[in-house]
Amino acid sequence: METSNRAKQLKPYHGITIFILVLLMLIFVAAPIQEKLGIYGVAVTEVIILLLAVIPAILLKTGLREVFPIKKPAFRQIIGTLVIWIGSFLAVTLVTLITGYLFPDGLGKVSSALRGVFTSVPMGIAFLIIAVMPAVCEEALHRGIILASFNCLKNRWIKILCMGIIFGIFHLDPFRFLPTAILGMAITYIMIQTQNILLPIF
């Protein structure tokens, strides 16, 4: 009970401050590292993101089990997560197609750059760095410490909207803002409904 009360002391300004620090890190630290190390720089970036999620949670004396709740998921929760993922995937695909039609040059450059990074290393390493590490590290940040800081907001839809906007801004790409914001809202809904960070990671 005591850890739960401590976790509830987090306020939106905590999450926003951490998010601003992450953005500054992405621009001034991660960008040069990724330019020098390529895809391995992406791995370093993900580790830094994880540290920026966990260290503030420790320093602010939050209940780590409340901020990063881990439980064995129920079968119906897994099915529900898959349904939401399929729905959000279709929505993101549609929005991406519309964005690509309206801004073919912008989205094309992003796709080419990402493809170049993905193919620069063996598939197993690329999968670990591009899929597994972001799922763990970025979810610890967004659906962990930042979402926990919005617990004082009673309206879950406001929380979902805020988290979607934050997730869209996080990717620092105006052409990917809307698709990633939609994805962020869907994943936040899963987290709020299940209170289990394993499902957003999944």
mmCIF file with all atom_site columns, C-alpha atoms in Angstrom, residues 13-202:
data_model
loop_
_atom_site.group_PDB
_atom_site.id
_atom_site.type_symbol
_atom_site.label_atom_id
_atom_site.label_alt_id
_atom_site.label_comp_id
_atom_site.label_asym_id
_atom_site.label_entity_id
_atom_site.label_seq_id
_atom_site.pdbx_PDB_ins_code
_atom_site.Cartn_x
_atom_site.Cartn_y
_atom_site.Cartn_z
_atom_site.occupancy
_atom_site.B_iso_or_equiv
_atom_site.pdbx_formal_charge
_atom_site.auth_seq_id
_atom_site.auth_comp_id
_atom_site.auth_asym_id
_atom_site.auth_atom_id
_atom_site.pdbx_PDB_model_num
ATOM 1   C CA . TYR A 1 13  ? 5.097   17.976  -14.819 1.00 0.00 ? 13  TYR A CA 1
ATOM 2   C CA . HIS A 1 14  ? 7.367   15.072  -13.811 1.00 0.00 ? 14  HIS A CA 1
ATOM 3   C CA . GLY A 1 15  ? 6.504   13.193  -16.990 1.00 0.00 ? 15  GLY A CA 1
ATOM 4   C CA . ILE A 1 16  ? 6.723   16.291  -19.195 1.00 0.00 ? 16  ILE A CA 1
ATOM 5   C CA . THR A 1 17  ? 10.117  17.235  -17.716 1.00 0.00 ? 17  THR A CA 1
ATOM 6   C CA . ILE A 1 18  ? 11.438  13.713  -18.339 1.00 0.00 ? 18  ILE A CA 1
ATOM 7   C CA . PHE A 1 19  ? 10.047  13.833  -21.883 1.00 0.00 ? 19  PHE A CA 1
ATOM 8   C CA . ILE A 1 20  ? 11.800  17.147  -22.587 1.00 0.00 ? 20  ILE A CA 1
ATOM 9   C CA . LEU A 1 21  ? 15.066  15.672  -21.290 1.00 0.00 ? 21  LEU A CA 1
ATOM 10  C CA . VAL A 1 22  ? 14.581  12.694  -23.624 1.00 0.00 ? 22  VAL A CA 1
ATOM 11  C CA . LEU A 1 23  ? 13.970  14.992  -26.607 1.00 0.00 ? 23  LEU A CA 1
ATOM 12  C CA . LEU A 1 24  ? 17.124  16.985  -25.819 1.00 0.00 ? 24  LEU A CA 1
ATOM 13  C CA . MET A 1 25  ? 19.042  13.716  -25.523 1.00 0.00 ? 25  MET A CA 1
ATOM 14  C CA . LEU A 1 26  ? 17.696  12.511  -28.883 1.00 0.00 ? 26  LEU A CA 1
ATOM 15  C CA . ILE A 1 27  ? 18.709  15.738  -30.629 1.00 0.00 ? 27  ILE A CA 1
ATOM 16  C CA . PHE A 1 28  ? 22.073  16.504  -29.024 1.00 0.00 ? 28  PHE A CA 1
ATOM 17  C CA . VAL A 1 29  ? 23.364  13.099  -27.899 1.00 0.00 ? 29  VAL A CA 1
ATOM 18  C CA . ALA A 1 30  ? 21.641  10.320  -29.843 1.00 0.00 ? 30  ALA A CA 1
ATOM 19  C CA . ALA A 1 31  ? 21.853  11.941  -33.278 1.00 0.00 ? 31  ALA A CA 1
ATOM 20  C CA . PRO A 1 32  ? 25.682  12.248  -33.251 1.00 0.00 ? 32  PRO A CA 1
ATOM 21  C CA . ILE A 1 33  ? 26.027  8.743   -31.775 1.00 0.00 ? 33  ILE A CA 1
ATOM 22  C CA . GLN A 1 34  ? 23.781  7.240   -34.461 1.00 0.00 ? 34  GLN A CA 1
ATOM 23  C CA . GLU A 1 35  ? 25.638  9.138   -37.172 1.00 0.00 ? 35  GLU A CA 1
ATOM 24  C CA . LYS A 1 36  ? 28.928  7.579   -36.019 1.00 0.00 ? 36  LYS A CA 1
ATOM 25  C CA . LEU A 1 37  ? 27.758  4.095   -35.022 1.00 0.00 ? 37  LEU A CA 1
ATOM 26  C CA . GLY A 1 38  ? 24.790  3.556   -37.346 1.00 0.00 ? 38  GLY A CA 1
ATOM 27  C CA . ILE A 1 39  ? 22.366  0.915   -36.126 1.00 0.00 ? 39  ILE A CA 1
ATOM 28  C CA . TYR A 1 40  ? 24.539  0.234   -33.069 1.00 0.00 ? 40  TYR A CA 1
ATOM 29  C CA . GLY A 1 41  ? 24.039  3.881   -32.172 1.00 0.00 ? 41  GLY A CA 1
ATOM 30  C CA . VAL A 1 42  ? 20.298  3.135   -32.183 1.00 0.00 ? 42  VAL A CA 1
ATOM 31  C CA . ALA A 1 43  ? 20.960  0.400   -29.598 1.00 0.00 ? 43  ALA A CA 1
ATOM 32  C CA . VAL A 1 44  ? 22.903  2.864   -27.429 1.00 0.00 ? 44  VAL A CA 1
ATOM 33  C CA . THR A 1 45  ? 20.027  5.341   -27.760 1.00 0.00 ? 45  THR A CA 1
ATOM 34  C CA . GLU A 1 46  ? 17.497  2.750   -26.580 1.00 0.00 ? 46  GLU A CA 1
ATOM 35  C CA . VAL A 1 47  ? 19.608  1.962   -23.510 1.00 0.00 ? 47  VAL A CA 1
ATOM 36  C CA . ILE A 1 48  ? 19.791  5.677   -22.672 1.00 0.00 ? 48  ILE A CA 1
ATOM 37  C CA . ILE A 1 49  ? 15.981  5.929   -23.060 1.00 0.00 ? 49  ILE A CA 1
ATOM 38  C CA . LEU A 1 50  ? 15.551  3.029   -20.637 1.00 0.00 ? 50  LEU A CA 1
ATOM 39  C CA . LEU A 1 51  ? 17.863  4.697   -18.125 1.00 0.00 ? 51  LEU A CA 1
ATOM 40  C CA . LEU A 1 52  ? 15.931  7.972   -18.456 1.00 0.00 ? 52  LEU A CA 1
ATOM 41  C CA . ALA A 1 53  ? 12.780  6.040   -17.578 1.00 0.00 ? 53  ALA A CA 1
ATOM 42  C CA . VAL A 1 54  ? 14.117  3.979   -14.669 1.00 0.00 ? 54  VAL A CA 1
ATOM 43  C CA . ILE A 1 55  ? 16.535  6.396   -12.970 1.00 0.00 ? 55  ILE A CA 1
ATOM 44  C CA . PRO A 1 56  ? 13.937  9.191   -12.459 1.00 0.00 ? 56  PRO A CA 1
ATOM 45  C CA . ALA A 1 57  ? 11.481  6.586   -11.133 1.00 0.00 ? 57  ALA A CA 1
ATOM 46  C CA . ILE A 1 58  ? 14.094  5.600   -8.544  1.00 0.00 ? 58  ILE A CA 1
ATOM 47  C CA . LEU A 1 59  ? 15.139  9.182   -7.726  1.00 0.00 ? 59  LEU A CA 1
ATOM 48  C CA . LEU A 1 60  ? 11.512  10.278  -7.320  1.00 0.00 ? 60  LEU A CA 1
ATOM 49  C CA . LYS A 1 61  ? 10.998  7.325   -4.952  1.00 0.00 ? 61  LYS A CA 1
ATOM 50  C CA . THR A 1 62  ? 8.059   5.947   -6.873  1.00 0.00 ? 62  THR A CA 1
ATOM 51  C CA . GLY A 1 63  ? 6.845   2.418   -6.405  1.00 0.00 ? 63  GLY A CA 1
ATOM 52  C CA . LEU A 1 64  ? 8.579   0.685   -9.316  1.00 0.00 ? 64  LEU A CA 1
ATOM 53  C CA . ARG A 1 65  ? 5.952   -2.069  -9.389  1.00 0.00 ? 65  ARG A CA 1
ATOM 54  C CA . GLU A 1 66  ? 3.270   0.594   -9.786  1.00 0.00 ? 66  GLU A CA 1
ATOM 55  C CA . VAL A 1 67  ? 5.112   2.524   -12.504 1.00 0.00 ? 67  VAL A CA 1
ATOM 56  C CA . PHE A 1 68  ? 6.252   -0.599  -14.376 1.00 0.00 ? 68  PHE A CA 1
ATOM 57  C CA . PRO A 1 69  ? 3.559   -3.183  -13.510 1.00 0.00 ? 69  PRO A CA 1
ATOM 58  C CA . ILE A 1 70  ? 4.342   -6.702  -14.695 1.00 0.00 ? 70  ILE A CA 1
ATOM 59  C CA . LYS A 1 71  ? 1.752   -9.486  -14.420 1.00 0.00 ? 71  LYS A CA 1
ATOM 60  C CA . LYS A 1 72  ? 0.942   -12.722 -16.146 1.00 0.00 ? 72  LYS A CA 1
ATOM 61  C CA . PRO A 1 73  ? -1.513  -11.630 -18.861 1.00 0.00 ? 73  PRO A CA 1
ATOM 62  C CA . ALA A 1 74  ? -4.904  -13.289 -19.113 1.00 0.00 ? 74  ALA A CA 1
ATOM 63  C CA . PHE A 1 75  ? -5.734  -15.040 -22.389 1.00 0.00 ? 75  PHE A CA 1
ATOM 64  C CA . ARG A 1 76  ? -8.571  -12.596 -23.130 1.00 0.00 ? 76  ARG A CA 1
ATOM 65  C CA . GLN A 1 77  ? -6.142  -9.685  -22.638 1.00 0.00 ? 77  GLN A CA 1
ATOM 66  C CA . ILE A 1 78  ? -3.766  -11.182 -25.203 1.00 0.00 ? 78  ILE A CA 1
ATOM 67  C CA . ILE A 1 79  ? -6.634  -11.606 -27.685 1.00 0.00 ? 79  ILE A CA 1
ATOM 68  C CA . GLY A 1 80  ? -7.836  -8.062  -26.983 1.00 0.00 ? 80  GLY A CA 1
ATOM 69  C CA . THR A 1 81  ? -4.328  -6.722  -27.520 1.00 0.00 ? 81  THR A CA 1
ATOM 70  C CA . LEU A 1 82  ? -4.106  -8.531  -30.872 1.00 0.00 ? 82  LEU A CA 1
ATOM 71  C CA . VAL A 1 83  ? -7.472  -7.106  -31.966 1.00 0.00 ? 83  VAL A CA 1
ATOM 72  C CA . ILE A 1 84  ? -6.438  -3.562  -31.003 1.00 0.00 ? 84  ILE A CA 1
ATOM 73  C CA . TRP A 1 85  ? -3.061  -4.066  -32.714 1.00 0.00 ? 85  TRP A CA 1
ATOM 74  C CA . ILE A 1 86  ? -4.743  -5.179  -35.954 1.00 0.00 ? 86  ILE A CA 1
ATOM 75  C CA . GLY A 1 87  ? -7.151  -2.231  -35.837 1.00 0.00 ? 87  GLY A CA 1
ATOM 76  C CA . SER A 1 88  ? -4.407  0.291   -35.106 1.00 0.00 ? 88  SER A CA 1
ATOM 77  C CA . PHE A 1 89  ? -2.163  -1.280  -37.772 1.00 0.00 ? 89  PHE A CA 1
ATOM 78  C CA . LEU A 1 90  ? -4.906  -0.773  -40.385 1.00 0.00 ? 90  LEU A CA 1
ATOM 79  C CA . ALA A 1 91  ? -5.482  2.817   -39.225 1.00 0.00 ? 91  ALA A CA 1
ATOM 80  C CA . VAL A 1 92  ? -1.755  3.593   -39.258 1.00 0.00 ? 92  VAL A CA 1
ATOM 81  C CA . THR A 1 93  ? -1.381  2.021   -42.716 1.00 0.00 ? 93  THR A CA 1
ATOM 82  C CA . LEU A 1 94  ? -4.240  4.141   -44.080 1.00 0.00 ? 94  LEU A CA 1
ATOM 83  C CA . VAL A 1 95  ? -2.854  7.345   -42.579 1.00 0.00 ? 95  VAL A CA 1
ATOM 84  C CA . THR A 1 96  ? 0.647   6.493   -43.864 1.00 0.00 ? 96  THR A CA 1
ATOM 85  C CA . LEU A 1 97  ? -0.700  5.923   -47.374 1.00 0.00 ? 97  LEU A CA 1
ATOM 86  C CA . ILE A 1 98  ? -2.522  9.273   -47.290 1.00 0.00 ? 98  ILE A CA 1
ATOM 87  C CA . THR A 1 99  ? 0.597   11.009  -45.952 1.00 0.00 ? 99  THR A CA 1
ATOM 88  C CA . GLY A 1 100 ? 2.707   9.326   -48.644 1.00 0.00 ? 100 GLY A CA 1
ATOM 89  C CA . TYR A 1 101 ? 0.281   10.524  -51.301 1.00 0.00 ? 101 TYR A CA 1
ATOM 90  C CA . LEU A 1 102 ? 0.303   14.110  -49.999 1.00 0.00 ? 102 LEU A CA 1
ATOM 91  C CA . PHE A 1 103 ? 4.025   14.253  -49.175 1.00 0.00 ? 103 PHE A CA 1
ATOM 92  C CA . PRO A 1 104 ? 5.764   11.604  -51.325 1.00 0.00 ? 104 PRO A CA 1
ATOM 93  C CA . ASP A 1 105 ? 9.240   13.127  -51.038 1.00 0.00 ? 105 ASP A CA 1
ATOM 94  C CA . GLY A 1 106 ? 9.225   13.483  -47.235 1.00 0.00 ? 106 GLY A CA 1
ATOM 95  C CA . LEU A 1 107 ? 7.971   9.984   -46.482 1.00 0.00 ? 107 LEU A CA 1
ATOM 96  C CA . GLY A 1 108 ? 10.152  8.472   -49.216 1.00 0.00 ? 108 GLY A CA 1
ATOM 97  C CA . LYS A 1 109 ? 13.334  9.924   -47.703 1.00 0.00 ? 109 LYS A CA 1
ATOM 98  C CA . VAL A 1 110 ? 12.383  8.559   -44.274 1.00 0.00 ? 110 VAL A CA 1
ATOM 99  C CA . SER A 1 111 ? 11.690  5.082   -45.692 1.00 0.00 ? 111 SER A CA 1
ATOM 100 C CA . SER A 1 112 ? 14.977  5.011   -47.613 1.00 0.00 ? 112 SER A CA 1
ATOM 101 C CA . ALA A 1 113 ? 16.977  6.088   -44.561 1.00 0.00 ? 113 ALA A CA 1
ATOM 102 C CA . LEU A 1 114 ? 15.325  3.477   -42.347 1.00 0.00 ? 114 LEU A CA 1
ATOM 103 C CA . ARG A 1 115 ? 15.816  0.745   -44.951 1.00 0.00 ? 115 ARG A CA 1
ATOM 104 C CA . GLY A 1 116 ? 19.514  1.601   -45.179 1.00 0.00 ? 116 GLY A CA 1
ATOM 105 C CA . VAL A 1 117 ? 19.903  1.282   -41.415 1.00 0.00 ? 117 VAL A CA 1
ATOM 106 C CA . PHE A 1 118 ? 17.981  -2.018  -41.237 1.00 0.00 ? 118 PHE A CA 1
ATOM 107 C CA . THR A 1 119 ? 20.005  -3.704  -43.965 1.00 0.00 ? 119 THR A CA 1
ATOM 108 C CA . SER A 1 120 ? 23.415  -2.669  -42.629 1.00 0.00 ? 120 SER A CA 1
ATOM 109 C CA . VAL A 1 121 ? 23.614  -5.599  -40.173 1.00 0.00 ? 121 VAL A CA 1
ATOM 110 C CA . PRO A 1 122 ? 22.442  -9.260  -40.047 1.00 0.00 ? 122 PRO A CA 1
ATOM 111 C CA . MET A 1 123 ? 18.678  -9.723  -39.731 1.00 0.00 ? 123 MET A CA 1
ATOM 112 C CA . GLY A 1 124 ? 18.829  -11.116 -36.166 1.00 0.00 ? 124 GLY A CA 1
ATOM 113 C CA . ILE A 1 125 ? 20.757  -8.119  -34.854 1.00 0.00 ? 125 ILE A CA 1
ATOM 114 C CA . ALA A 1 126 ? 18.509  -5.708  -36.762 1.00 0.00 ? 126 ALA A CA 1
ATOM 115 C CA . PHE A 1 127 ? 15.404  -7.373  -35.265 1.00 0.00 ? 127 PHE A CA 1
ATOM 116 C CA . LEU A 1 128 ? 16.840  -7.101  -31.740 1.00 0.00 ? 128 LEU A CA 1
ATOM 117 C CA . ILE A 1 129 ? 17.763  -3.434  -32.111 1.00 0.00 ? 129 ILE A CA 1
ATOM 118 C CA . ILE A 1 130 ? 14.790  -2.231  -34.187 1.00 0.00 ? 130 ILE A CA 1
ATOM 119 C CA . ALA A 1 131 ? 11.977  -4.329  -32.681 1.00 0.00 ? 131 ALA A CA 1
ATOM 120 C CA . VAL A 1 132 ? 12.862  -5.802  -29.274 1.00 0.00 ? 132 VAL A CA 1
ATOM 121 C CA . MET A 1 133 ? 14.861  -2.965  -27.704 1.00 0.00 ? 133 MET A CA 1
ATOM 122 C CA . PRO A 1 134 ? 12.375  -0.189  -28.573 1.00 0.00 ? 134 PRO A CA 1
ATOM 123 C CA . ALA A 1 135 ? 9.479   -2.354  -27.360 1.00 0.00 ? 135 ALA A CA 1
ATOM 124 C CA . VAL A 1 136 ? 11.099  -2.641  -23.939 1.00 0.00 ? 136 VAL A CA 1
ATOM 125 C CA . CYS A 1 137 ? 12.935  0.671   -23.585 1.00 0.00 ? 137 CYS A CA 1
ATOM 126 C CA . GLU A 1 138 ? 10.406  3.037   -25.159 1.00 0.00 ? 138 GLU A CA 1
ATOM 127 C CA . GLU A 1 139 ? 7.456   1.402   -23.422 1.00 0.00 ? 139 GLU A CA 1
ATOM 128 C CA . ALA A 1 140 ? 9.239   1.771   -20.062 1.00 0.00 ? 140 ALA A CA 1
ATOM 129 C CA . LEU A 1 141 ? 9.439   5.489   -20.863 1.00 0.00 ? 141 LEU A CA 1
ATOM 130 C CA . HIS A 1 142 ? 6.004   6.124   -22.364 1.00 0.00 ? 142 HIS A CA 1
ATOM 131 C CA . ARG A 1 143 ? 3.664   3.552   -20.819 1.00 0.00 ? 143 ARG A CA 1
ATOM 132 C CA . GLY A 1 144 ? 5.809   3.475   -17.679 1.00 0.00 ? 144 GLY A CA 1
ATOM 133 C CA . ILE A 1 145 ? 7.087   6.669   -16.076 1.00 0.00 ? 145 ILE A CA 1
ATOM 134 C CA . ILE A 1 146 ? 5.330   9.232   -18.329 1.00 0.00 ? 146 ILE A CA 1
ATOM 135 C CA . LEU A 1 147 ? 1.897   7.588   -18.221 1.00 0.00 ? 147 LEU A CA 1
ATOM 136 C CA . ALA A 1 148 ? 2.232   7.096   -14.450 1.00 0.00 ? 148 ALA A CA 1
ATOM 137 C CA . SER A 1 149 ? 2.758   10.850  -14.107 1.00 0.00 ? 149 SER A CA 1
ATOM 138 C CA . PHE A 1 150 ? -0.680  11.400  -15.675 1.00 0.00 ? 150 PHE A CA 1
ATOM 139 C CA . ASN A 1 151 ? -2.480  9.152   -13.161 1.00 0.00 ? 151 ASN A CA 1
ATOM 140 C CA . CYS A 1 152 ? -3.896  12.217  -11.414 1.00 0.00 ? 152 CYS A CA 1
ATOM 141 C CA . LEU A 1 153 ? -6.008  12.916  -14.526 1.00 0.00 ? 153 LEU A CA 1
ATOM 142 C CA . LYS A 1 154 ? -9.390  11.256  -14.054 1.00 0.00 ? 154 LYS A CA 1
ATOM 143 C CA . ASN A 1 155 ? -10.459 11.211  -17.699 1.00 0.00 ? 155 ASN A CA 1
ATOM 144 C CA . ARG A 1 156 ? -8.715  8.288   -19.382 1.00 0.00 ? 156 ARG A CA 1
ATOM 145 C CA . TRP A 1 157 ? -9.399  9.650   -22.882 1.00 0.00 ? 157 TRP A CA 1
ATOM 146 C CA . ILE A 1 158 ? -7.468  12.829  -22.072 1.00 0.00 ? 158 ILE A CA 1
ATOM 147 C CA . LYS A 1 159 ? -4.591  10.645  -20.883 1.00 0.00 ? 159 LYS A CA 1
ATOM 148 C CA . ILE A 1 160 ? -4.782  8.587   -24.076 1.00 0.00 ? 160 ILE A CA 1
ATOM 149 C CA . LEU A 1 161 ? -4.802  11.725  -26.249 1.00 0.00 ? 161 LEU A CA 1
ATOM 150 C CA . CYS A 1 162 ? -1.881  13.281  -24.345 1.00 0.00 ? 162 CYS A CA 1
ATOM 151 C CA . MET A 1 163 ? 0.155   10.096  -24.595 1.00 0.00 ? 163 MET A CA 1
ATOM 152 C CA . GLY A 1 164 ? -0.564  9.830   -28.322 1.00 0.00 ? 164 GLY A CA 1
ATOM 153 C CA . ILE A 1 165 ? 0.647   13.390  -28.911 1.00 0.00 ? 165 ILE A CA 1
ATOM 154 C CA . ILE A 1 166 ? 3.761   12.760  -26.809 1.00 0.00 ? 166 ILE A CA 1
ATOM 155 C CA . PHE A 1 167 ? 4.508   9.519   -28.680 1.00 0.00 ? 167 PHE A CA 1
ATOM 156 C CA . GLY A 1 168 ? 4.083   11.308  -32.022 1.00 0.00 ? 168 GLY A CA 1
ATOM 157 C CA . ILE A 1 169 ? 6.420   14.151  -31.029 1.00 0.00 ? 169 ILE A CA 1
ATOM 158 C CA . PHE A 1 170 ? 8.926   11.630  -29.639 1.00 0.00 ? 170 PHE A CA 1
ATOM 159 C CA . HIS A 1 171 ? 9.726   10.343  -33.141 1.00 0.00 ? 171 HIS A CA 1
ATOM 160 C CA . LEU A 1 172 ? 10.844  13.824  -34.259 1.00 0.00 ? 172 LEU A CA 1
ATOM 161 C CA . ASP A 1 173 ? 9.424   13.438  -37.741 1.00 0.00 ? 173 ASP A CA 1
ATOM 162 C CA . PRO A 1 174 ? 6.432   15.526  -38.931 1.00 0.00 ? 174 PRO A CA 1
ATOM 163 C CA . PHE A 1 175 ? 5.643   12.943  -41.633 1.00 0.00 ? 175 PHE A CA 1
ATOM 164 C CA . ARG A 1 176 ? 5.356   10.146  -39.064 1.00 0.00 ? 176 ARG A CA 1
ATOM 165 C CA . PHE A 1 177 ? 3.648   12.205  -36.339 1.00 0.00 ? 177 PHE A CA 1
ATOM 166 C CA . LEU A 1 178 ? 0.057   11.142  -37.021 1.00 0.00 ? 178 LEU A CA 1
ATOM 167 C CA . PRO A 1 179 ? 0.726   7.405   -37.541 1.00 0.00 ? 179 PRO A CA 1
ATOM 168 C CA . THR A 1 180 ? 2.881   7.174   -34.409 1.00 0.00 ? 180 THR A CA 1
ATOM 169 C CA . ALA A 1 181 ? 0.365   9.250   -32.416 1.00 0.00 ? 181 ALA A CA 1
ATOM 170 C CA . ILE A 1 182 ? -2.394  6.798   -33.367 1.00 0.00 ? 182 ILE A CA 1
ATOM 171 C CA . LEU A 1 183 ? -0.175  3.891   -32.358 1.00 0.00 ? 183 LEU A CA 1
ATOM 172 C CA . GLY A 1 184 ? 0.687   5.630   -29.088 1.00 0.00 ? 184 GLY A CA 1
ATOM 173 C CA . MET A 1 185 ? -2.999  6.117   -28.260 1.00 0.00 ? 185 MET A CA 1
ATOM 174 C CA . ALA A 1 186 ? -3.812  2.472   -28.999 1.00 0.00 ? 186 ALA A CA 1
ATOM 175 C CA . ILE A 1 187 ? -0.956  1.171   -26.849 1.00 0.00 ? 187 ILE A CA 1
ATOM 176 C CA . THR A 1 188 ? -1.851  3.573   -24.027 1.00 0.00 ? 188 THR A CA 1
ATOM 177 C CA . TYR A 1 189 ? -5.434  2.269   -24.080 1.00 0.00 ? 189 TYR A CA 1
ATOM 178 C CA . ILE A 1 190 ? -4.089  -1.267  -23.679 1.00 0.00 ? 190 ILE A CA 1
ATOM 179 C CA . MET A 1 191 ? -1.926  -0.186  -20.742 1.00 0.00 ? 191 MET A CA 1
ATOM 180 C CA . ILE A 1 192 ? -4.739  1.655   -18.984 1.00 0.00 ? 192 ILE A CA 1
ATOM 181 C CA . GLN A 1 193 ? -7.137  -1.260  -19.417 1.00 0.00 ? 193 GLN A CA 1
ATOM 182 C CA . THR A 1 194 ? -4.722  -4.009  -18.343 1.00 0.00 ? 194 THR A CA 1
ATOM 183 C CA . GLN A 1 195 ? -2.255  -2.269  -15.999 1.00 0.00 ? 195 GLN A CA 1
ATOM 184 C CA . ASN A 1 196 ? 0.367   -4.668  -17.350 1.00 0.00 ? 196 ASN A CA 1
ATOM 185 C CA . ILE A 1 197 ? 3.354   -3.227  -19.251 1.00 0.00 ? 197 ILE A CA 1
ATOM 186 C CA . LEU A 1 198 ? 4.053   -6.614  -20.845 1.00 0.00 ? 198 LEU A CA 1
ATOM 187 C CA . LEU A 1 199 ? 1.068   -6.169  -23.172 1.00 0.00 ? 199 LEU A CA 1
ATOM 188 C CA . PRO A 1 200 ? 2.158   -2.800  -24.639 1.00 0.00 ? 200 PRO A CA 1
ATOM 189 C CA . ILE A 1 201 ? 5.611   -4.329  -25.091 1.00 0.00 ? 201 ILE A CA 1
ATOM 190 C CA . PHE A 1 202 ? 4.002   -7.312  -26.843 1.00 0.00 ? 202 PHE A CA 1
#
